CSV table of C-alpha atoms and ligand atoms in Angstrom, one decimal:
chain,number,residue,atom,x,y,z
A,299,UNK,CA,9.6,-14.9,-5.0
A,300,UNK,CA,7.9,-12.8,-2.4
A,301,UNK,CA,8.2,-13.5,1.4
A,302,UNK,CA,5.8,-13.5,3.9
A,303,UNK,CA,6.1,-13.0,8.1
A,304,UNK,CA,3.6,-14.7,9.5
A,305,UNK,CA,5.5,-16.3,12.0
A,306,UNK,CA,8.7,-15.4,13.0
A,307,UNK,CA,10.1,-18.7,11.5
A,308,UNK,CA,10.1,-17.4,8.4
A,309,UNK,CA,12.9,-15.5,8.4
A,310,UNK,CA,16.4,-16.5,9.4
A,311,UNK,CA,17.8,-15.5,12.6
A,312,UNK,CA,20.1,-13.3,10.4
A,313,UNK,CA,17.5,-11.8,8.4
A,314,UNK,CA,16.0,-10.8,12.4
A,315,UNK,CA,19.4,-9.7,13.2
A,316,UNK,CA,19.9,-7.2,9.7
A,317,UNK,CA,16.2,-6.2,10.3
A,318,UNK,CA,16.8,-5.1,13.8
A,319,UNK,CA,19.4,-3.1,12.6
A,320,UNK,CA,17.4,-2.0,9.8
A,321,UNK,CA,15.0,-0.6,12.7
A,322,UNK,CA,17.6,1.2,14.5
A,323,UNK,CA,19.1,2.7,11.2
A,324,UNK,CA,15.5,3.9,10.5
A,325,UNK,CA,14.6,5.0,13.6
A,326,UNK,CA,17.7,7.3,13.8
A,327,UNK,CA,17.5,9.1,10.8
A,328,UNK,CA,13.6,9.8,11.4
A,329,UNK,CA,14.9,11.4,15.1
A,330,UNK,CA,17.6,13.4,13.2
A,331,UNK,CA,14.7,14.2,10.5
A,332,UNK,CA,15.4,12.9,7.4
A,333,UNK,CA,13.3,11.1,5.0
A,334,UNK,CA,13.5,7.7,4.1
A,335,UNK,CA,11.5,7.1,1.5
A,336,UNK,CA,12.2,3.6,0.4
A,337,UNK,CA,8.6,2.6,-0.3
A,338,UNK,CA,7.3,5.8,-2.9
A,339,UNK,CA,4.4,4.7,-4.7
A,340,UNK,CA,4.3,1.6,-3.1
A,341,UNK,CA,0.8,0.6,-1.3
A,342,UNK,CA,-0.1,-1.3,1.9
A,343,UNK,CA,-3.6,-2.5,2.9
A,344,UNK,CA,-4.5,-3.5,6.4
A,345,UNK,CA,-7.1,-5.4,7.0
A,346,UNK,CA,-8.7,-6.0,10.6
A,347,UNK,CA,-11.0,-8.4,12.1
A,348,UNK,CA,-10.6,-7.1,16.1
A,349,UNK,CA,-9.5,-4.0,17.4
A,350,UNK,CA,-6.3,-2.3,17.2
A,351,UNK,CA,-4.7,1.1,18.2
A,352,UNK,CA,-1.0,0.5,17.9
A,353,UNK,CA,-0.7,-2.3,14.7
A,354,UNK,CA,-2.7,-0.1,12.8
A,355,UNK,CA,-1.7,3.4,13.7
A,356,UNK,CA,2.2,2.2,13.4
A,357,UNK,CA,1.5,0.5,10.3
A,358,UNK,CA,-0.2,3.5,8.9
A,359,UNK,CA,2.4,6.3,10.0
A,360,UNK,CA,5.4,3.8,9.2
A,361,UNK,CA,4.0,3.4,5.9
A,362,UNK,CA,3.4,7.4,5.4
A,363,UNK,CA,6.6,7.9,6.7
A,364,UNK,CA,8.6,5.6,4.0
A,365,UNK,CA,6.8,7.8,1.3
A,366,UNK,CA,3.9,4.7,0.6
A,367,UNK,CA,0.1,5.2,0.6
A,368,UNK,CA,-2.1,3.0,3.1
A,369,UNK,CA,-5.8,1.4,3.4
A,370,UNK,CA,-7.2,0.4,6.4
A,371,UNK,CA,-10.1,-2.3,5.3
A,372,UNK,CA,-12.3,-3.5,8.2
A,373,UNK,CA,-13.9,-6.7,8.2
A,374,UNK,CA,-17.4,-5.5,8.1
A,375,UNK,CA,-16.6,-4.2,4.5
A,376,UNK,CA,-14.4,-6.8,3.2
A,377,UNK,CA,-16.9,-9.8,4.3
A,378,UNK,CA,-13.6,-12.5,4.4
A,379,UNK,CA,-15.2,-15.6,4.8
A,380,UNK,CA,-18.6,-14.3,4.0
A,381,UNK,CA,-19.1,-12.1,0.7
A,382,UNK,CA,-15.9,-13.8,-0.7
A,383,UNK,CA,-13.4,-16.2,0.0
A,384,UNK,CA,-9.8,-15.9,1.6
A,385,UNK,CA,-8.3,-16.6,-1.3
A,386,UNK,CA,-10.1,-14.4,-3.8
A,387,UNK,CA,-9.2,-11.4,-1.5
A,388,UNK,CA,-5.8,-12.4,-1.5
A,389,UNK,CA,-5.8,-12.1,-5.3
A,390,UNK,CA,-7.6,-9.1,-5.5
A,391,UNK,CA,-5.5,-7.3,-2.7
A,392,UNK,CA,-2.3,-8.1,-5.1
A,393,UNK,CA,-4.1,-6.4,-7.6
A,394,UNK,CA,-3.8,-3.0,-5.9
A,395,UNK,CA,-1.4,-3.2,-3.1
A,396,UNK,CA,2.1,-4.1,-2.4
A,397,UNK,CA,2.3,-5.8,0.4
A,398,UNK,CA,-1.0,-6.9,3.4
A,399,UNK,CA,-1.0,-6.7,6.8
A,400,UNK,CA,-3.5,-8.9,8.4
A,401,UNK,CA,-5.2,-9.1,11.9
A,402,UNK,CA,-7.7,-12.2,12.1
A,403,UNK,CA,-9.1,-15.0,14.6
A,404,UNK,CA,-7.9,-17.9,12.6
A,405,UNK,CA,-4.7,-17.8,11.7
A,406,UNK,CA,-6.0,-20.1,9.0
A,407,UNK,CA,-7.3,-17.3,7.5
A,408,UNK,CA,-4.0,-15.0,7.0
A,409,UNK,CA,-2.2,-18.4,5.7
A,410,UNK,CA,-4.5,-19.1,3.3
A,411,UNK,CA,-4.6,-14.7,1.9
A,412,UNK,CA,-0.9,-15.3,1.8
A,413,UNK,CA,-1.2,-18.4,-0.2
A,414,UNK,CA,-3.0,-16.5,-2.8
A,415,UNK,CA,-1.8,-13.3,-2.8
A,416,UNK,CA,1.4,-11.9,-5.3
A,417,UNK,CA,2.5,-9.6,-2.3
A,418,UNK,CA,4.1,-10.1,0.6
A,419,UNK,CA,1.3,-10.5,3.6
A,420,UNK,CA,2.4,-9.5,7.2
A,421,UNK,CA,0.2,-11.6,10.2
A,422,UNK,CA,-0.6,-8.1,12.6
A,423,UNK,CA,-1.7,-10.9,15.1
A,424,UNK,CA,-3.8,-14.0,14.9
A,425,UNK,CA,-5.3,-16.0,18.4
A,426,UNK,CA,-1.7,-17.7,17.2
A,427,UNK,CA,0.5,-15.5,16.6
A,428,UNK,CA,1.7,-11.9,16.8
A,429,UNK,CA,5.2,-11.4,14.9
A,430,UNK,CA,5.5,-8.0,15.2
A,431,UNK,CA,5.2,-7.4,18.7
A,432,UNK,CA,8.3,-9.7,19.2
A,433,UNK,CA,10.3,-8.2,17.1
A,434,UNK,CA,9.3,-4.7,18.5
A,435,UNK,CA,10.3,-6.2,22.0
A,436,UNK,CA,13.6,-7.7,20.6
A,437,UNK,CA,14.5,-4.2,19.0
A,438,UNK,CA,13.8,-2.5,22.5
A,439,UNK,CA,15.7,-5.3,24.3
A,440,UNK,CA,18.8,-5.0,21.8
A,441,UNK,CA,18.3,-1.2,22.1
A,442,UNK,CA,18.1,-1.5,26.0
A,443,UNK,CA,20.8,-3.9,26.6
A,444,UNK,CA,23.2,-2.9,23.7
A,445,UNK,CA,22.7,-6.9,22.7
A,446,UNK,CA,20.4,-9.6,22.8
A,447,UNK,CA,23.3,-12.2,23.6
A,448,UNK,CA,23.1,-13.8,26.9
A,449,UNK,CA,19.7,-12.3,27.9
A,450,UNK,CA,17.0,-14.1,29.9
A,451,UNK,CA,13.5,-12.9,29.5
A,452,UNK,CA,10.8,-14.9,31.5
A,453,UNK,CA,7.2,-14.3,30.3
A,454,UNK,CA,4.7,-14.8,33.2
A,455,UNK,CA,0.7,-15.3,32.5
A,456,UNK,CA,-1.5,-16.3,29.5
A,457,UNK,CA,0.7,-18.7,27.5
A,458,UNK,CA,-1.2,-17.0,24.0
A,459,UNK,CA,-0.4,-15.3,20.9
A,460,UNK,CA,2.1,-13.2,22.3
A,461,UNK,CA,3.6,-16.1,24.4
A,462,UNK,CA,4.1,-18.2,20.9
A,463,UNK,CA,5.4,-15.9,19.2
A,464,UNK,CA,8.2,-15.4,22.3
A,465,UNK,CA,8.7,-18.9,21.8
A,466,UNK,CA,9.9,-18.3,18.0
A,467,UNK,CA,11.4,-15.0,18.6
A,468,UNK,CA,13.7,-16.4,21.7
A,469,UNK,CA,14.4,-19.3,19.8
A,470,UNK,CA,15.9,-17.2,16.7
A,471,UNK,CA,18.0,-15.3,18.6
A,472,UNK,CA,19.2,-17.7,20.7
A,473,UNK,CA,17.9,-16.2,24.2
A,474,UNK,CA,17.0,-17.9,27.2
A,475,UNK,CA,12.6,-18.1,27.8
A,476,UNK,CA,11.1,-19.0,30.5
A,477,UNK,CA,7.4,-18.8,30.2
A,478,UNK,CA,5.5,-19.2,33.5
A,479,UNK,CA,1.6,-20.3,33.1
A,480,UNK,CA,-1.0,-21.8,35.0
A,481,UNK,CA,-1.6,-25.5,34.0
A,482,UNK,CA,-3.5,-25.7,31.2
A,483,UNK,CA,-2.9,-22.1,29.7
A,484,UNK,CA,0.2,-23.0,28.5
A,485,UNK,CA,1.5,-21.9,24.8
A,486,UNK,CA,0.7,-24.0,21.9
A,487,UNK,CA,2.6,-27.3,21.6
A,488,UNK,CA,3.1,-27.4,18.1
A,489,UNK,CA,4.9,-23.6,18.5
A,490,UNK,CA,6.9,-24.8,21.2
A,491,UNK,CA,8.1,-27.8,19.6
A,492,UNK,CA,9.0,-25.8,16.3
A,493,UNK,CA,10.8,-23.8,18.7
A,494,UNK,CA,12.5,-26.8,20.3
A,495,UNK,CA,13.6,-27.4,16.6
A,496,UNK,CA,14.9,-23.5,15.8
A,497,UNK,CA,16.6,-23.3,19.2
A,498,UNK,CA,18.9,-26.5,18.5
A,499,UNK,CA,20.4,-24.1,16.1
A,500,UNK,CA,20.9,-20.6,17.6
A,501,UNK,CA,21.7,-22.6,21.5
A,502,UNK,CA,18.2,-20.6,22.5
A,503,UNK,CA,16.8,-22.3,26.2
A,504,UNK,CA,13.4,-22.7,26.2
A,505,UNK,CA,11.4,-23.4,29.5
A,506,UNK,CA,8.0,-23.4,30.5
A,507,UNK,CA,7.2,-24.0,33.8
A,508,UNK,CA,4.5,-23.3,36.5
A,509,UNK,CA,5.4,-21.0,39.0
A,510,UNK,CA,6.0,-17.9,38.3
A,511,UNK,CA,8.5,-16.8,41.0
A,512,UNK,CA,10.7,-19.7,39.8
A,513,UNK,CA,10.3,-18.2,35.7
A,514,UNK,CA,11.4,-14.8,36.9
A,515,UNK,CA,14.4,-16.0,39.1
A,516,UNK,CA,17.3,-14.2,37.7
A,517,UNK,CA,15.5,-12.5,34.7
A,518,UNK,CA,17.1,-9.6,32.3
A,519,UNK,CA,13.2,-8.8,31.2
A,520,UNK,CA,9.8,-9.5,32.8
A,521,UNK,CA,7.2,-9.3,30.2
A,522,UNK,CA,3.5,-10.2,30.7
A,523,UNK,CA,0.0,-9.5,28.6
A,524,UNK,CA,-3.6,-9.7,29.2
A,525,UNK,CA,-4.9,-12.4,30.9
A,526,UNK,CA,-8.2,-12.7,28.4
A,527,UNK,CA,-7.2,-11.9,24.9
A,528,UNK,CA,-9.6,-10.3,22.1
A,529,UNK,CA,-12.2,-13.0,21.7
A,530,UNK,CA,-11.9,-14.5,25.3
A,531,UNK,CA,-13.8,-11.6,26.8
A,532,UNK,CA,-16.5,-14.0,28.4
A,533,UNK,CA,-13.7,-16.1,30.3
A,534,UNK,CA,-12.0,-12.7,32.2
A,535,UNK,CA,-13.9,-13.4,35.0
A,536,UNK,CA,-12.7,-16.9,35.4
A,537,UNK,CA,-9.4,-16.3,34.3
A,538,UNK,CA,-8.7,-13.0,36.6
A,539,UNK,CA,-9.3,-15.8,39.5
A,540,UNK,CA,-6.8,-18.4,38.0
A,541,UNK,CA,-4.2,-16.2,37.1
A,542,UNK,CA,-3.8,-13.9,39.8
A,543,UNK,CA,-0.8,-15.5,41.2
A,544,UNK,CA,0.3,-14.4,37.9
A,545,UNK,CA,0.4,-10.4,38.5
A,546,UNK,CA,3.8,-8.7,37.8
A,547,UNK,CA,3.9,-6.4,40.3
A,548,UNK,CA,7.0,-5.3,42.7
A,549,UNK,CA,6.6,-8.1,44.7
A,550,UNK,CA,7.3,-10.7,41.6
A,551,UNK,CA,10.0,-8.0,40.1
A,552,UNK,CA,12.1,-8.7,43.4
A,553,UNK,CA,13.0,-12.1,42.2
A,554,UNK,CA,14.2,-11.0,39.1
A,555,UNK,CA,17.8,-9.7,38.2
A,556,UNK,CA,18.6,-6.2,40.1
A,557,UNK,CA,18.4,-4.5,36.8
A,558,UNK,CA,15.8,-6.0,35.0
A,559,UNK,CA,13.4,-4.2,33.1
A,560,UNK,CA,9.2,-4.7,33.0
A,561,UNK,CA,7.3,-5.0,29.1
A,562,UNK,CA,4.2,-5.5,28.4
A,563,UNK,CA,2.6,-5.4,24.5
A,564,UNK,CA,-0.3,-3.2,25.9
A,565,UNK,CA,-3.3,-3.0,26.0
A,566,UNK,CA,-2.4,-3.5,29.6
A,567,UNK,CA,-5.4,-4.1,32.8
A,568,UNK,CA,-3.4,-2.4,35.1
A,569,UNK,CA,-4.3,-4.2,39.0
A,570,UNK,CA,-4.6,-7.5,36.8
A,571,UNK,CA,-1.7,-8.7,35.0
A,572,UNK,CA,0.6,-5.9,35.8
A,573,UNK,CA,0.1,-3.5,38.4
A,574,UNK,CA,0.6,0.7,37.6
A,575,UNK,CA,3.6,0.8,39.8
A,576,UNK,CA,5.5,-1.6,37.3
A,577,UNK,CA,3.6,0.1,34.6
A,578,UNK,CA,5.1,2.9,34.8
A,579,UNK,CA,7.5,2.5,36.9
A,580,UNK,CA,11.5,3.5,36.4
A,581,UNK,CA,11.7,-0.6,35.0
A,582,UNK,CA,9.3,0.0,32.6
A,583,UNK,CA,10.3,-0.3,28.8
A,584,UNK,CA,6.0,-0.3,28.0
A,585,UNK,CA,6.0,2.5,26.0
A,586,UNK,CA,9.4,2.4,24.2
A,587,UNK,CA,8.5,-0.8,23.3
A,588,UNK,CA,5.0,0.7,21.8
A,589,UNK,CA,7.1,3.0,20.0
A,590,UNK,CA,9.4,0.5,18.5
A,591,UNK,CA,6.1,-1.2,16.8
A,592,UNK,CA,6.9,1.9,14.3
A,593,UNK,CA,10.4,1.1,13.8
A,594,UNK,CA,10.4,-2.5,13.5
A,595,UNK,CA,7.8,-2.7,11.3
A,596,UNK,CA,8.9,0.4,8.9
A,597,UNK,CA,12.0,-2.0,8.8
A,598,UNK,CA,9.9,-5.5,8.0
A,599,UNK,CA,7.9,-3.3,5.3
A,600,UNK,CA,11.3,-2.3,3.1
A,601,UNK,CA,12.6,-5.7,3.8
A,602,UNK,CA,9.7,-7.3,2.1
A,603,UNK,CA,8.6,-4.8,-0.7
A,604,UNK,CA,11.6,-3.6,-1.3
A,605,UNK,CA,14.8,-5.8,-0.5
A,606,UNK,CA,17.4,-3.8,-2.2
A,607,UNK,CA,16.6,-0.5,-1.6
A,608,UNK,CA,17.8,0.0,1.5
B,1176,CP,N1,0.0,-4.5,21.0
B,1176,CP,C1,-0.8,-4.4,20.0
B,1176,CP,O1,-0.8,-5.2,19.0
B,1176,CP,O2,-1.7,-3.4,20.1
B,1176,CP,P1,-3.1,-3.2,19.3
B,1176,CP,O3,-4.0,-4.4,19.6
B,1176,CP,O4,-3.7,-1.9,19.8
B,1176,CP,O5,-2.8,-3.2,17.9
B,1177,NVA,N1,-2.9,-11.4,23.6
B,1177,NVA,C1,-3.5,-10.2,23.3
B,1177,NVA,C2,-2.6,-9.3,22.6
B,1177,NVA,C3,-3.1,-7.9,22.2
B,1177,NVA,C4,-2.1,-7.1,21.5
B,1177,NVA,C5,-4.7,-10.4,22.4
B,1177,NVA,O1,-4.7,-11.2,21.5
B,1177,NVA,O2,-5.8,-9.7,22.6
């Protein structure tokens, strides 16, 4: 039966814990140079609706770099939705490929590939969702903090894709979130009650509250993201004004814990949600955690193609 991740309740929170270590396994042996090719003539597609420079170029390297073959399919070619249906490309990607990564609007649309495809499909972010960010952001806190037990991460701004899929990702590893959003931007409430459910299980804390000083009090991790994501270009204007109380910048980083350590998922506005001094400051795990897309993910891919074959 093949698995899917398009949401990061569908895998267990020991199958995040294995992959994790999956990721750092990987990500060593590439450092020391070996080759790890657990995915030889194996095949991914990814297929893009909006922009992308690190879900693409880290599937495509991590891909490369487990001995596969890739194929990046833009929208305007593939026509989902228009010059065929969801599910007919699902069926015909299974023909070819073993295993889909998908970056859409409606998360509707990746559901219903998956539903009809014989291959694992990966969601490479949805307005809902975005999987693999969190799990790139887990590995770099577990990598960081030598473990994710006991951590508190607050999330401060847009309560979006990236917010949701926090929601999920605390929840399964049984961390303490506290997201901080303006009223009416918060995350979805479906997500956050499916994360209610996960986190009676793993003893994860969930919060979402208003003000932003009170979600960073205390704080292991201070992670933020665009205020206007792909598709909401015509509200920045509007949204810049509601959410600039919102900016992690030193003055917000004060409140958190001593040692506690700025992320963002890039592409960052830097003066707007975060400010360069946090950017790229000594706090900063930004670009780690853009390099940990590639591990994560290299880690996901041999999960899902190829289970035993570690
Ligand atoms: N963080 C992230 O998903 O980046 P891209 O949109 O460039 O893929
Ligand atoms: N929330 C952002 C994330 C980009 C990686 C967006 O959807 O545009």
């Amino acid at each position: 039966m093949k698995r899917d991740l398009l949401s990061l309740a569908d895998v267990t929170p020991a199958e995040i814990d294995s992959l994790l270590s999956l990721a750092i396994d990987l990500k060593a042996r590439r450092k020391r140079g070996e080759s790890t090719p657990l995915l030889a003539d194996k095949a991914l597609a990814v297929y893009l609706e909006k922009p992308s420079l690190r879900t693409r170029a880290s599937f495509e390297v991590g891909m490369v770099q487990l001995g596969g073959a890739v194929t990046t399919l833009r929208k305007e070619e593939v026509g989902l939705g228009t010059r065929e249906s969801a599910g007919d490309v699902g069926q015909v990607l299974s023909r070819y490929y073993d295993v889909v990564v998908m970056r859409t609007f409606e998360h509707d649309d990746v559901t219903e590939v998956a539903r009809h495809a014989s291959v694992p499909v990966i969601n490479g972010l949805t307005d809902l969702l975005h999987p693999c960010q969190i799990l790139a952001a887990l590995l770099t806190l577990r990598e960081h903090f030598g473990s994710l037990s006991g951590l508190h991460v607050a999330y401060v701004g847009d309560g979006n894709n990236v917010a949701n899929s926090w929601l999920l990702g605390a929840a399964q590893t049984g961390l303490r979130l506290t997201v901080s959003c303006p009223p009416g931007y918060e995350p979805n409430a479906a997500i956050r009650e499916q994360a209610e459910g996960l986190a009676r299980g793993t003893g994860a804390v969930l919060e979402v509250v208003e003000d932003p000083r009170q979600g960073v009090s205390g704080a292991d991790a201070v992670y933020t993201d665009v205020w206007a994501s792909m598709g909401q270009e015509a509200e920045a204007a509007r949204r810049a004004e509601i959410f600039r109380p919102y900016q992690v910048g030193t003055e917000l980083m004060v409140g958190a814990a001593s040692h506690a350590v700025a992320m963002h998922c890039l592409p960052a506005h830097r003066g707007e949600e975060i400010t360069a001094e946090v950017l790229e400051g000594p706090r900063s795990l930004v670009f780690e955690e853009a390099e940990n897309r590639l591990h994560a993910q290299k880690a996901l891919l041999a999960f899902l193609v190829n289970p035993e074959g570690r």
